[in-house]
Amino acid sequence: MNTVRGARERARIEVTAAIKDEARRRLAAEGAAKLSLRAVARELGMVSSALYRYFPSRDELLTALIIDAYDSLGAAAEQADARALAAGGPPRDRWIAVCEAFRAWALEHPHEYALVYGSPVPGYSAPADTIGPASRVGNVLIGVVRAAFEGRGLALPPLPPALGPEAGRMAAQFAEGLPPAVVAALVAAWAQLAGLVSFELFGQFQGVVEERSAFFTHAAGQLAHGVGLPAV
């Protein structure tokens, strides 16, 4: 009985992977807004009713793809941070390594990056299941800054008094123990990191920035400075 159950589970895993792989191909060809369970089923030679046993709706398939993308990106960031930490460099090196891993992943997976950081999909609202995976890169960057704060220290960025309550709320919510001024700078740096990568990936740097790798590394260093990380 356990052998039969194991075979069924393996078959389910294989079919689920095939559905998601085909859905990613459809994303690349047509974009997320046109993703259709019927089209995926047709390409796989399945009847729609069979596919619905794996993903009852387009939104559930989209959610699975989004979680996979966030987890893949988060793993890349975590691995880059672990390598930089093992190399013994300062927190600034860890920060830049994570940022560069973020960019490299996006360039390797442009359609998945567009799914999670591009235009919202009409009619789709991401469920709470996506929050944890979506937070992985941010948590790595927070960890780098926290290590610096608890070790060599940070140069606190300026914080306008009017932003104090909001910065305090953000610090209490997801970066407890860090100065509110640093947390506000972290949120801004996170948005700027995604903006830098999006500009490159979606063509806004065309005719503007030619040496893009060097430019990105410099910009990542500026973001590190902005959150108070020391240069050495």
mmCIF file with all atom_site columns, C-alpha atoms in Angstrom:
data_model
loop_
_atom_site.group_PDB
_atom_site.id
_atom_site.type_symbol
_atom_site.label_atom_id
_atom_site.label_alt_id
_atom_site.label_comp_id
_atom_site.label_asym_id
_atom_site.label_entity_id
_atom_site.label_seq_id
_atom_site.pdbx_PDB_ins_code
_atom_site.Cartn_x
_atom_site.Cartn_y
_atom_site.Cartn_z
_atom_site.occupancy
_atom_site.B_iso_or_equiv
_atom_site.pdbx_formal_charge
_atom_site.auth_seq_id
_atom_site.auth_comp_id
_atom_site.auth_asym_id
_atom_site.auth_atom_id
_atom_site.pdbx_PDB_model_num
ATOM 1   C CA . MET A 1 1   ? 0.000   0.000  0.000   1.00 0.00 ? 1   MET A CA 1
ATOM 2   C CA . ASN A 1 2   ? 2.811   2.407  0.856   1.00 0.00 ? 2   ASN A CA 1
ATOM 3   C CA . THR A 1 3   ? 4.479   1.580  -2.481  1.00 0.00 ? 3   THR A CA 1
ATOM 4   C CA . VAL A 1 4   ? 1.313   2.510  -4.374  1.00 0.00 ? 4   VAL A CA 1
ATOM 5   C CA . ARG A 1 5   ? 0.931   5.725  -2.377  1.00 0.00 ? 5   ARG A CA 1
ATOM 6   C CA . GLY A 1 6   ? 4.567   6.602  -3.007  1.00 0.00 ? 6   GLY A CA 1
ATOM 7   C CA . ALA A 1 7   ? 4.205   6.008  -6.737  1.00 0.00 ? 7   ALA A CA 1
ATOM 8   C CA . ARG A 1 8   ? 1.109   8.193  -6.848  1.00 0.00 ? 8   ARG A CA 1
ATOM 9   C CA . GLU A 1 9   ? 2.864   10.945 -4.951  1.00 0.00 ? 9   GLU A CA 1
ATOM 10  C CA . ARG A 1 10  ? 5.847   10.818 -7.308  1.00 0.00 ? 10  ARG A CA 1
ATOM 11  C CA . ALA A 1 11  ? 3.515   10.953 -10.293 1.00 0.00 ? 11  ALA A CA 1
ATOM 12  C CA . ARG A 1 12  ? 1.709   13.941 -8.796  1.00 0.00 ? 12  ARG A CA 1
ATOM 13  C CA . ILE A 1 13  ? 5.004   15.750 -8.204  1.00 0.00 ? 13  ILE A CA 1
ATOM 14  C CA . GLU A 1 14  ? 6.080   15.084 -11.800 1.00 0.00 ? 14  GLU A CA 1
ATOM 15  C CA . VAL A 1 15  ? 2.777   16.262 -13.286 1.00 0.00 ? 15  VAL A CA 1
ATOM 16  C CA . THR A 1 16  ? 2.763   19.354 -11.057 1.00 0.00 ? 16  THR A CA 1
ATOM 17  C CA . ALA A 1 17  ? 6.294   20.215 -12.205 1.00 0.00 ? 17  ALA A CA 1
ATOM 18  C CA . ALA A 1 18  ? 5.302   19.713 -15.851 1.00 0.00 ? 18  ALA A CA 1
ATOM 19  C CA . ILE A 1 19  ? 2.300   22.016 -15.436 1.00 0.00 ? 19  ILE A CA 1
ATOM 20  C CA . LYS A 1 20  ? 4.428   24.733 -13.854 1.00 0.00 ? 20  LYS A CA 1
ATOM 21  C CA . ASP A 1 21  ? 7.139   24.380 -16.503 1.00 0.00 ? 21  ASP A CA 1
ATOM 22  C CA . GLU A 1 22  ? 4.575   24.777 -19.270 1.00 0.00 ? 22  GLU A CA 1
ATOM 23  C CA . ALA A 1 23  ? 3.011   27.732 -17.449 1.00 0.00 ? 23  ALA A CA 1
ATOM 24  C CA . ARG A 1 24  ? 6.444   29.401 -17.318 1.00 0.00 ? 24  ARG A CA 1
ATOM 25  C CA . ARG A 1 25  ? 6.789   28.901 -21.070 1.00 0.00 ? 25  ARG A CA 1
ATOM 26  C CA . ARG A 1 26  ? 3.392   30.544 -21.522 1.00 0.00 ? 26  ARG A CA 1
ATOM 27  C CA . LEU A 1 27  ? 4.527   33.442 -19.327 1.00 0.00 ? 27  LEU A CA 1
ATOM 28  C CA . ALA A 1 28  ? 7.555   33.939 -21.554 1.00 0.00 ? 28  ALA A CA 1
ATOM 29  C CA . ALA A 1 29  ? 5.481   33.784 -24.721 1.00 0.00 ? 29  ALA A CA 1
ATOM 30  C CA . GLU A 1 30  ? 2.371   35.742 -23.736 1.00 0.00 ? 30  GLU A CA 1
ATOM 31  C CA . GLY A 1 31  ? 2.789   37.252 -20.265 1.00 0.00 ? 31  GLY A CA 1
ATOM 32  C CA . ALA A 1 32  ? 1.024   36.545 -16.994 1.00 0.00 ? 32  ALA A CA 1
ATOM 33  C CA . ALA A 1 33  ? -2.200  38.336 -17.917 1.00 0.00 ? 33  ALA A CA 1
ATOM 34  C CA . LYS A 1 34  ? -2.896  35.787 -20.671 1.00 0.00 ? 34  LYS A CA 1
ATOM 35  C CA . LEU A 1 35  ? -2.043  32.692 -18.665 1.00 0.00 ? 35  LEU A CA 1
ATOM 36  C CA . SER A 1 36  ? -4.802  30.137 -19.207 1.00 0.00 ? 36  SER A CA 1
ATOM 37  C CA . LEU A 1 37  ? -5.281  26.742 -17.597 1.00 0.00 ? 37  LEU A CA 1
ATOM 38  C CA . ARG A 1 38  ? -6.926  25.494 -20.773 1.00 0.00 ? 38  ARG A CA 1
ATOM 39  C CA . ALA A 1 39  ? -3.928  26.532 -22.865 1.00 0.00 ? 39  ALA A CA 1
ATOM 40  C CA . VAL A 1 40  ? -1.529  24.845 -20.440 1.00 0.00 ? 40  VAL A CA 1
ATOM 41  C CA . ALA A 1 41  ? -3.630  21.669 -20.466 1.00 0.00 ? 41  ALA A CA 1
ATOM 42  C CA . ARG A 1 42  ? -3.795  21.677 -24.263 1.00 0.00 ? 42  ARG A CA 1
ATOM 43  C CA . GLU A 1 43  ? -0.001  21.969 -24.600 1.00 0.00 ? 43  GLU A CA 1
ATOM 44  C CA . LEU A 1 44  ? 0.483   19.091 -22.167 1.00 0.00 ? 44  LEU A CA 1
ATOM 45  C CA . GLY A 1 45  ? -2.099  16.892 -23.869 1.00 0.00 ? 45  GLY A CA 1
ATOM 46  C CA . MET A 1 46  ? -4.327  16.929 -20.796 1.00 0.00 ? 46  MET A CA 1
ATOM 47  C CA . VAL A 1 47  ? -8.031  17.572 -20.541 1.00 0.00 ? 47  VAL A CA 1
ATOM 48  C CA . SER A 1 48  ? -8.833  20.688 -18.512 1.00 0.00 ? 48  SER A CA 1
ATOM 49  C CA . SER A 1 49  ? -10.693 18.699 -15.860 1.00 0.00 ? 49  SER A CA 1
ATOM 50  C CA . ALA A 1 50  ? -7.527  16.700 -15.156 1.00 0.00 ? 50  ALA A CA 1
ATOM 51  C CA . LEU A 1 51  ? -5.408  19.822 -14.745 1.00 0.00 ? 51  LEU A CA 1
ATOM 52  C CA . TYR A 1 52  ? -7.957  21.317 -12.348 1.00 0.00 ? 52  TYR A CA 1
ATOM 53  C CA . ARG A 1 53  ? -7.186  18.488 -9.919  1.00 0.00 ? 53  ARG A CA 1
ATOM 54  C CA . TYR A 1 54  ? -3.702  20.000 -9.553  1.00 0.00 ? 54  TYR A CA 1
ATOM 55  C CA . PHE A 1 55  ? -4.563  23.697 -9.796  1.00 0.00 ? 55  PHE A CA 1
ATOM 56  C CA . PRO A 1 56  ? -8.270  24.479 -9.377  1.00 0.00 ? 56  PRO A CA 1
ATOM 57  C CA . SER A 1 57  ? -7.890  27.981 -10.817 1.00 0.00 ? 57  SER A CA 1
ATOM 58  C CA . ARG A 1 58  ? -5.549  30.220 -12.762 1.00 0.00 ? 58  ARG A CA 1
ATOM 59  C CA . ASP A 1 59  ? -4.899  32.193 -9.598  1.00 0.00 ? 59  ASP A CA 1
ATOM 60  C CA . GLU A 1 60  ? -3.703  29.107 -7.715  1.00 0.00 ? 60  GLU A CA 1
ATOM 61  C CA . LEU A 1 61  ? -1.296  28.317 -10.550 1.00 0.00 ? 61  LEU A CA 1
ATOM 62  C CA . LEU A 1 62  ? -0.073  31.920 -10.566 1.00 0.00 ? 62  LEU A CA 1
ATOM 63  C CA . THR A 1 63  ? 0.451   31.778 -6.814  1.00 0.00 ? 63  THR A CA 1
ATOM 64  C CA . ALA A 1 64  ? 2.530   28.611 -7.150  1.00 0.00 ? 64  ALA A CA 1
ATOM 65  C CA . LEU A 1 65  ? 4.678   30.253 -9.827  1.00 0.00 ? 65  LEU A CA 1
ATOM 66  C CA . ILE A 1 66  ? 5.109   33.391 -7.723  1.00 0.00 ? 66  ILE A CA 1
ATOM 67  C CA . ILE A 1 67  ? 6.132   31.423 -4.636  1.00 0.00 ? 67  ILE A CA 1
ATOM 68  C CA . ASP A 1 68  ? 8.608   29.389 -6.704  1.00 0.00 ? 68  ASP A CA 1
ATOM 69  C CA . ALA A 1 69  ? 10.101  32.577 -8.148  1.00 0.00 ? 69  ALA A CA 1
ATOM 70  C CA . TYR A 1 70  ? 10.453  34.275 -4.774  1.00 0.00 ? 70  TYR A CA 1
ATOM 71  C CA . ASP A 1 71  ? 11.963  31.139 -3.234  1.00 0.00 ? 71  ASP A CA 1
ATOM 72  C CA . SER A 1 72  ? 14.458  30.739 -6.070  1.00 0.00 ? 72  SER A CA 1
ATOM 73  C CA . LEU A 1 73  ? 15.478  34.392 -5.814  1.00 0.00 ? 73  LEU A CA 1
ATOM 74  C CA . GLY A 1 74  ? 15.645  34.197 -2.025  1.00 0.00 ? 74  GLY A CA 1
ATOM 75  C CA . ALA A 1 75  ? 17.858  31.117 -2.169  1.00 0.00 ? 75  ALA A CA 1
ATOM 76  C CA . ALA A 1 76  ? 20.231  32.887 -4.573  1.00 0.00 ? 76  ALA A CA 1
ATOM 77  C CA . ALA A 1 77  ? 20.495  35.863 -2.203  1.00 0.00 ? 77  ALA A CA 1
ATOM 78  C CA . GLU A 1 78  ? 21.038  33.654 0.850   1.00 0.00 ? 78  GLU A CA 1
ATOM 79  C CA . GLN A 1 79  ? 23.744  31.631 -0.882  1.00 0.00 ? 79  GLN A CA 1
ATOM 80  C CA . ALA A 1 80  ? 25.539  34.778 -2.035  1.00 0.00 ? 80  ALA A CA 1
ATOM 81  C CA . ASP A 1 81  ? 25.466  36.161 1.502   1.00 0.00 ? 81  ASP A CA 1
ATOM 82  C CA . ALA A 1 82  ? 26.779  32.884 2.930   1.00 0.00 ? 82  ALA A CA 1
ATOM 83  C CA . ARG A 1 83  ? 29.697  32.891 0.481   1.00 0.00 ? 83  ARG A CA 1
ATOM 84  C CA . ALA A 1 84  ? 30.554  36.513 1.246   1.00 0.00 ? 84  ALA A CA 1
ATOM 85  C CA . LEU A 1 85  ? 30.339  35.871 4.978   1.00 0.00 ? 85  LEU A CA 1
ATOM 86  C CA . ALA A 1 86  ? 32.641  32.843 4.656   1.00 0.00 ? 86  ALA A CA 1
ATOM 87  C CA . ALA A 1 87  ? 35.137  35.001 2.735   1.00 0.00 ? 87  ALA A CA 1
ATOM 88  C CA . GLY A 1 88  ? 35.427  37.224 5.808   1.00 0.00 ? 88  GLY A CA 1
ATOM 89  C CA . GLY A 1 89  ? 34.809  40.568 4.143   1.00 0.00 ? 89  GLY A CA 1
ATOM 90  C CA . PRO A 1 90  ? 33.076  43.547 5.754   1.00 0.00 ? 90  PRO A CA 1
ATOM 91  C CA . PRO A 1 91  ? 29.259  43.841 5.795   1.00 0.00 ? 91  PRO A CA 1
ATOM 92  C CA . ARG A 1 92  ? 29.439  46.139 2.774   1.00 0.00 ? 92  ARG A CA 1
ATOM 93  C CA . ASP A 1 93  ? 30.859  43.248 0.722   1.00 0.00 ? 93  ASP A CA 1
ATOM 94  C CA . ARG A 1 94  ? 28.011  41.019 1.865   1.00 0.00 ? 94  ARG A CA 1
ATOM 95  C CA . TRP A 1 95  ? 25.483  43.689 0.891   1.00 0.00 ? 95  TRP A CA 1
ATOM 96  C CA . ILE A 1 96  ? 26.946  44.099 -2.591  1.00 0.00 ? 96  ILE A CA 1
ATOM 97  C CA . ALA A 1 97  ? 27.131  40.317 -3.068  1.00 0.00 ? 97  ALA A CA 1
ATOM 98  C CA . VAL A 1 98  ? 23.433  39.974 -2.254  1.00 0.00 ? 98  VAL A CA 1
ATOM 99  C CA . CYS A 1 99  ? 22.521  42.830 -4.587  1.00 0.00 ? 99  CYS A CA 1
ATOM 100 C CA . GLU A 1 100 ? 24.577  41.312 -7.396  1.00 0.00 ? 100 GLU A CA 1
ATOM 101 C CA . ALA A 1 101 ? 22.908  37.933 -6.835  1.00 0.00 ? 101 ALA A CA 1
ATOM 102 C CA . PHE A 1 102 ? 19.523  39.663 -7.077  1.00 0.00 ? 102 PHE A CA 1
ATOM 103 C CA . ARG A 1 103 ? 20.505  41.178 -10.423 1.00 0.00 ? 103 ARG A CA 1
ATOM 104 C CA . ALA A 1 104 ? 22.036  37.969 -11.758 1.00 0.00 ? 104 ALA A CA 1
ATOM 105 C CA . TRP A 1 105 ? 18.913  35.986 -10.917 1.00 0.00 ? 105 TRP A CA 1
ATOM 106 C CA . ALA A 1 106 ? 16.712  38.553 -12.645 1.00 0.00 ? 106 ALA A CA 1
ATOM 107 C CA . LEU A 1 107 ? 18.830  38.491 -15.802 1.00 0.00 ? 107 LEU A CA 1
ATOM 108 C CA . GLU A 1 108 ? 18.670  34.679 -15.845 1.00 0.00 ? 108 GLU A CA 1
ATOM 109 C CA . HIS A 1 109 ? 14.912  34.571 -15.126 1.00 0.00 ? 109 HIS A CA 1
ATOM 110 C CA . PRO A 1 110 ? 13.485  37.715 -16.755 1.00 0.00 ? 110 PRO A CA 1
ATOM 111 C CA . HIS A 1 111 ? 9.926   36.451 -17.109 1.00 0.00 ? 111 HIS A CA 1
ATOM 112 C CA . GLU A 1 112 ? 9.746   35.201 -13.535 1.00 0.00 ? 112 GLU A CA 1
ATOM 113 C CA . TYR A 1 113 ? 11.212  38.503 -12.358 1.00 0.00 ? 113 TYR A CA 1
ATOM 114 C CA . ALA A 1 114 ? 8.537   40.320 -14.355 1.00 0.00 ? 114 ALA A CA 1
ATOM 115 C CA . LEU A 1 115 ? 5.899   38.139 -12.711 1.00 0.00 ? 115 LEU A CA 1
ATOM 116 C CA . VAL A 1 116 ? 6.900   39.220 -9.201  1.00 0.00 ? 116 VAL A CA 1
ATOM 117 C CA . TYR A 1 117 ? 8.254   42.744 -9.812  1.00 0.00 ? 117 TYR A CA 1
ATOM 118 C CA . GLY A 1 118 ? 6.511   43.810 -12.994 1.00 0.00 ? 118 GLY A CA 1
ATOM 119 C CA . SER A 1 119 ? 3.014   45.106 -13.613 1.00 0.00 ? 119 SER A CA 1
ATOM 120 C CA . PRO A 1 120 ? 0.257   43.568 -11.480 1.00 0.00 ? 120 PRO A CA 1
ATOM 121 C CA . VAL A 1 121 ? -1.748  40.809 -13.148 1.00 0.00 ? 121 VAL A CA 1
ATOM 122 C CA . PRO A 1 122 ? -5.304  42.080 -13.774 1.00 0.00 ? 122 PRO A CA 1
ATOM 123 C CA . GLY A 1 123 ? -7.807  40.373 -11.515 1.00 0.00 ? 123 GLY A CA 1
ATOM 124 C CA . TYR A 1 124 ? -5.182  38.648 -9.375  1.00 0.00 ? 124 TYR A CA 1
ATOM 125 C CA . SER A 1 125 ? -4.553  39.366 -5.700  1.00 0.00 ? 125 SER A CA 1
ATOM 126 C CA . ALA A 1 126 ? -1.581  37.626 -4.094  1.00 0.00 ? 126 ALA A CA 1
ATOM 127 C CA . PRO A 1 127 ? -2.536  35.625 -0.979  1.00 0.00 ? 127 PRO A CA 1
ATOM 128 C CA . ALA A 1 128 ? -0.727  35.653 2.350   1.00 0.00 ? 128 ALA A CA 1
ATOM 129 C CA . ASP A 1 129 ? 1.170   32.512 1.299   1.00 0.00 ? 129 ASP A CA 1
ATOM 130 C CA . THR A 1 130 ? 3.432   34.701 -0.837  1.00 0.00 ? 130 THR A CA 1
ATOM 131 C CA . ILE A 1 131 ? 4.547   37.017 1.978   1.00 0.00 ? 131 ILE A CA 1
ATOM 132 C CA . GLY A 1 132 ? 7.188   34.723 3.492   1.00 0.00 ? 132 GLY A CA 1
ATOM 133 C CA . PRO A 1 133 ? 8.876   33.858 0.186   1.00 0.00 ? 133 PRO A CA 1
ATOM 134 C CA . ALA A 1 134 ? 8.692   37.506 -0.913  1.00 0.00 ? 134 ALA A CA 1
ATOM 135 C CA . SER A 1 135 ? 10.493  38.576 2.281   1.00 0.00 ? 135 SER A CA 1
ATOM 136 C CA . ARG A 1 136 ? 13.554  36.355 1.882   1.00 0.00 ? 136 ARG A CA 1
ATOM 137 C CA . VAL A 1 137 ? 15.824  38.807 0.045   1.00 0.00 ? 137 VAL A CA 1
ATOM 138 C CA . GLY A 1 138 ? 14.784  41.659 2.299   1.00 0.00 ? 138 GLY A CA 1
ATOM 139 C CA . ASN A 1 139 ? 15.493  39.551 5.357   1.00 0.00 ? 139 ASN A CA 1
ATOM 140 C CA . VAL A 1 140 ? 18.989  38.808 4.062   1.00 0.00 ? 140 VAL A CA 1
ATOM 141 C CA . LEU A 1 141 ? 19.693  42.514 3.653   1.00 0.00 ? 141 LEU A CA 1
ATOM 142 C CA . ILE A 1 142 ? 18.274  43.232 7.098   1.00 0.00 ? 142 ILE A CA 1
ATOM 143 C CA . GLY A 1 143 ? 20.554  40.526 8.482   1.00 0.00 ? 143 GLY A CA 1
ATOM 144 C CA . VAL A 1 144 ? 23.606  42.128 6.886   1.00 0.00 ? 144 VAL A CA 1
ATOM 145 C CA . VAL A 1 145 ? 22.741  45.512 8.364   1.00 0.00 ? 145 VAL A CA 1
ATOM 146 C CA . ARG A 1 146 ? 21.929  43.994 11.754  1.00 0.00 ? 146 ARG A CA 1
ATOM 147 C CA . ALA A 1 147 ? 25.329  42.247 11.837  1.00 0.00 ? 147 ALA A CA 1
ATOM 148 C CA . ALA A 1 148 ? 27.045  45.556 11.131  1.00 0.00 ? 148 ALA A CA 1
ATOM 149 C CA . PHE A 1 149 ? 24.969  47.377 13.755  1.00 0.00 ? 149 PHE A CA 1
ATOM 150 C CA . GLU A 1 150 ? 25.814  44.789 16.402  1.00 0.00 ? 150 GLU A CA 1
ATOM 151 C CA . GLY A 1 151 ? 29.468  44.635 15.358  1.00 0.00 ? 151 GLY A CA 1
ATOM 152 C CA . ARG A 1 152 ? 31.317  47.506 13.738  1.00 0.00 ? 152 ARG A CA 1
ATOM 153 C CA . GLY A 1 153 ? 28.385  49.879 14.017  1.00 0.00 ? 153 GLY A CA 1
ATOM 154 C CA . LEU A 1 154 ? 26.486  51.984 11.505  1.00 0.00 ? 154 LEU A CA 1
ATOM 155 C CA . ALA A 1 155 ? 26.599  55.596 10.434  1.00 0.00 ? 155 ALA A CA 1
ATOM 156 C CA . LEU A 1 156 ? 22.997  56.523 11.145  1.00 0.00 ? 156 LEU A CA 1
ATOM 157 C CA . PRO A 1 157 ? 21.319  58.115 8.108   1.00 0.00 ? 157 PRO A CA 1
ATOM 158 C CA . PRO A 1 158 ? 19.280  61.291 8.601   1.00 0.00 ? 158 PRO A CA 1
ATOM 159 C CA . LEU A 1 159 ? 15.586  60.927 9.396   1.00 0.00 ? 159 LEU A CA 1
ATOM 160 C CA . PRO A 1 160 ? 13.121  63.823 9.131   1.00 0.00 ? 160 PRO A CA 1
ATOM 161 C CA . PRO A 1 161 ? 11.078  64.232 12.336  1.00 0.00 ? 161 PRO A CA 1
ATOM 162 C CA . ALA A 1 162 ? 7.833   63.848 10.378  1.00 0.00 ? 162 ALA A CA 1
ATOM 163 C CA . LEU A 1 163 ? 8.902   60.356 9.323   1.00 0.00 ? 163 LEU A CA 1
ATOM 164 C CA . GLY A 1 164 ? 9.834   59.266 12.844  1.00 0.00 ? 164 GLY A CA 1
ATOM 165 C CA . PRO A 1 165 ? 6.534   57.540 13.778  1.00 0.00 ? 165 PRO A CA 1
ATOM 166 C CA . GLU A 1 166 ? 6.338   55.665 10.482  1.00 0.00 ? 166 GLU A CA 1
ATOM 167 C CA . ALA A 1 167 ? 9.969   54.590 10.683  1.00 0.00 ? 167 ALA A CA 1
ATOM 168 C CA . GLY A 1 168 ? 9.382   53.399 14.244  1.00 0.00 ? 168 GLY A CA 1
ATOM 169 C CA . ARG A 1 169 ? 6.373   51.383 13.129  1.00 0.00 ? 169 ARG A CA 1
ATOM 170 C CA . MET A 1 170 ? 8.365   49.726 10.334  1.00 0.00 ? 170 MET A CA 1
ATOM 171 C CA . ALA A 1 171 ? 11.221  48.910 12.693  1.00 0.00 ? 171 ALA A CA 1
ATOM 172 C CA . ALA A 1 172 ? 8.838   47.293 15.191  1.00 0.00 ? 172 ALA A CA 1
ATOM 173 C CA . GLN A 1 173 ? 7.102   45.341 12.439  1.00 0.00 ? 173 GLN A CA 1
ATOM 174 C CA . PHE A 1 174 ? 9.989   43.701 10.593  1.00 0.00 ? 174 PHE A CA 1
ATOM 175 C CA . ALA A 1 175 ? 13.380  44.883 11.876  1.00 0.00 ? 175 ALA A CA 1
ATOM 176 C CA . GLU A 1 176 ? 13.079  45.040 15.641  1.00 0.00 ? 176 GLU A CA 1
ATOM 177 C CA . GLY A 1 177 ? 16.181  46.329 17.369  1.00 0.00 ? 177 GLY A CA 1
ATOM 178 C CA . LEU A 1 178 ? 17.470  48.380 14.458  1.00 0.00 ? 178 LEU A CA 1
ATOM 179 C CA . PRO A 1 179 ? 17.298  52.183 14.641  1.00 0.00 ? 179 PRO A CA 1
ATOM 180 C CA . PRO A 1 180 ? 14.192  53.519 12.865  1.00 0.00 ? 180 PRO A CA 1
ATOM 181 C CA . ALA A 1 181 ? 16.371  55.774 10.701  1.00 0.00 ? 181 ALA A CA 1
ATOM 182 C CA . VAL A 1 182 ? 18.221  52.720 9.404   1.00 0.00 ? 182 VAL A CA 1
ATOM 183 C CA . VAL A 1 183 ? 14.986  50.823 8.732   1.00 0.00 ? 183 VAL A CA 1
ATOM 184 C CA . ALA A 1 184 ? 13.577  53.721 6.700   1.00 0.00 ? 184 ALA A CA 1
ATOM 185 C CA . ALA A 1 185 ? 16.804  53.782 4.686   1.00 0.00 ? 185 ALA A CA 1
ATOM 186 C CA . LEU A 1 186 ? 16.593  49.999 4.218   1.00 0.00 ? 186 LEU A CA 1
ATOM 187 C CA . VAL A 1 187 ? 13.095  50.232 2.758   1.00 0.00 ? 187 VAL A CA 1
ATOM 188 C CA . ALA A 1 188 ? 14.231  52.960 0.376   1.00 0.00 ? 188 ALA A CA 1
ATOM 189 C CA . ALA A 1 189 ? 17.305  50.918 -0.614  1.00 0.00 ? 189 ALA A CA 1
ATOM 190 C CA . TRP A 1 190 ? 15.141  47.845 -1.263  1.00 0.00 ? 190 TRP A CA 1
ATOM 191 C CA . ALA A 1 191 ? 12.922  49.848 -3.605  1.00 0.00 ? 191 ALA A CA 1
ATOM 192 C CA . GLN A 1 192 ? 15.948  51.345 -5.349  1.00 0.00 ? 192 GLN A CA 1
ATOM 193 C CA . LEU A 1 193 ? 17.533  47.906 -5.804  1.00 0.00 ? 193 LEU A CA 1
ATOM 194 C CA . ALA A 1 194 ? 14.412  46.609 -7.528  1.00 0.00 ? 194 ALA A CA 1
ATOM 195 C CA . GLY A 1 195 ? 14.256  49.809 -9.573  1.00 0.00 ? 195 GLY A CA 1
ATOM 196 C CA . LEU A 1 196 ? 17.837  49.453 -10.785 1.00 0.00 ? 196 LEU A CA 1
ATOM 197 C CA . VAL A 1 197 ? 17.251  45.882 -11.881 1.00 0.00 ? 197 VAL A CA 1
ATOM 198 C CA . SER A 1 198 ? 13.902  46.691 -13.479 1.00 0.00 ? 198 SER A CA 1
ATOM 199 C CA . PHE A 1 199 ? 15.390  49.598 -15.443 1.00 0.00 ? 199 PHE A CA 1
ATOM 200 C CA . GLU A 1 200 ? 18.049  47.292 -16.846 1.00 0.00 ? 200 GLU A CA 1
ATOM 201 C CA . LEU A 1 201 ? 15.761  44.362 -17.514 1.00 0.00 ? 201 LEU A CA 1
ATOM 202 C CA . PHE A 1 202 ? 12.938  46.334 -19.094 1.00 0.00 ? 202 PHE A CA 1
ATOM 203 C CA . GLY A 1 203 ? 15.154  48.455 -21.341 1.00 0.00 ? 203 GLY A CA 1
ATOM 204 C CA . GLN A 1 204 ? 15.151  51.858 -19.638 1.00 0.00 ? 204 GLN A CA 1
ATOM 205 C CA . PHE A 1 205 ? 18.963  51.905 -19.559 1.00 0.00 ? 205 PHE A CA 1
ATOM 206 C CA . GLN A 1 206 ? 19.194  51.462 -23.323 1.00 0.00 ? 206 GLN A CA 1
ATOM 207 C CA . GLY A 1 207 ? 21.395  54.230 -24.694 1.00 0.00 ? 207 GLY A CA 1
ATOM 208 C CA . VAL A 1 208 ? 22.041  55.525 -21.178 1.00 0.00 ? 208 VAL A CA 1
ATOM 209 C CA . VAL A 1 209 ? 24.179  52.972 -19.304 1.00 0.00 ? 209 VAL A CA 1
ATOM 210 C CA . GLU A 1 210 ? 26.549  50.790 -21.307 1.00 0.00 ? 210 GLU A CA 1
ATOM 211 C CA . GLU A 1 211 ? 28.862  49.321 -18.622 1.00 0.00 ? 211 GLU A CA 1
ATOM 212 C CA . ARG A 1 212 ? 25.960  47.917 -16.679 1.00 0.00 ? 212 ARG A CA 1
ATOM 213 C CA . SER A 1 213 ? 27.730  45.479 -14.382 1.00 0.00 ? 213 SER A CA 1
ATOM 214 C CA . ALA A 1 214 ? 30.189  48.113 -13.185 1.00 0.00 ? 214 ALA A CA 1
ATOM 215 C CA . PHE A 1 215 ? 27.414  50.670 -12.877 1.00 0.00 ? 215 PHE A CA 1
ATOM 216 C CA . PHE A 1 216 ? 25.287  48.286 -10.829 1.00 0.00 ? 216 PHE A CA 1
ATOM 217 C CA . THR A 1 217 ? 28.113  47.411 -8.440  1.00 0.00 ? 217 THR A CA 1
ATOM 218 C CA . HIS A 1 218 ? 28.779  51.112 -7.887  1.00 0.00 ? 218 HIS A CA 1
ATOM 219 C CA . ALA A 1 219 ? 25.076  51.775 -7.302  1.00 0.00 ? 219 ALA A CA 1
ATOM 220 C CA . ALA A 1 220 ? 24.850  48.859 -4.855  1.00 0.00 ? 220 ALA A CA 1
ATOM 221 C CA . GLY A 1 221 ? 27.759  50.381 -2.945  1.00 0.00 ? 221 GLY A CA 1
ATOM 222 C CA . GLN A 1 222 ? 25.900  53.673 -2.795  1.00 0.00 ? 222 GLN A CA 1
ATOM 223 C CA . LEU A 1 223 ? 22.875  51.882 -1.387  1.00 0.00 ? 223 LEU A CA 1
ATOM 224 C CA . ALA A 1 224 ? 25.117  50.290 1.237   1.00 0.00 ? 224 ALA A CA 1
ATOM 225 C CA . HIS A 1 225 ? 26.373  53.757 2.177   1.00 0.00 ? 225 HIS A CA 1
ATOM 226 C CA . GLY A 1 226 ? 22.802  54.998 2.360   1.00 0.00 ? 226 GLY A CA 1
ATOM 227 C CA . VAL A 1 227 ? 21.841  52.457 5.013   1.00 0.00 ? 227 VAL A CA 1
ATOM 228 C CA . GLY A 1 228 ? 24.897  53.325 7.072   1.00 0.00 ? 228 GLY A CA 1
ATOM 229 C CA . LEU A 1 229 ? 27.228  50.424 6.279   1.00 0.00 ? 229 LEU A CA 1
ATOM 230 C CA . PRO A 1 230 ? 30.899  51.379 6.718   1.00 0.00 ? 230 PRO A CA 1
ATOM 231 C CA . ALA A 1 231 ? 33.120  51.262 3.654   1.00 0.00 ? 231 ALA A CA 1
ATOM 232 C CA . VAL A 1 232 ? 35.533  48.776 5.281   1.00 0.00 ? 232 VAL A CA 1
#
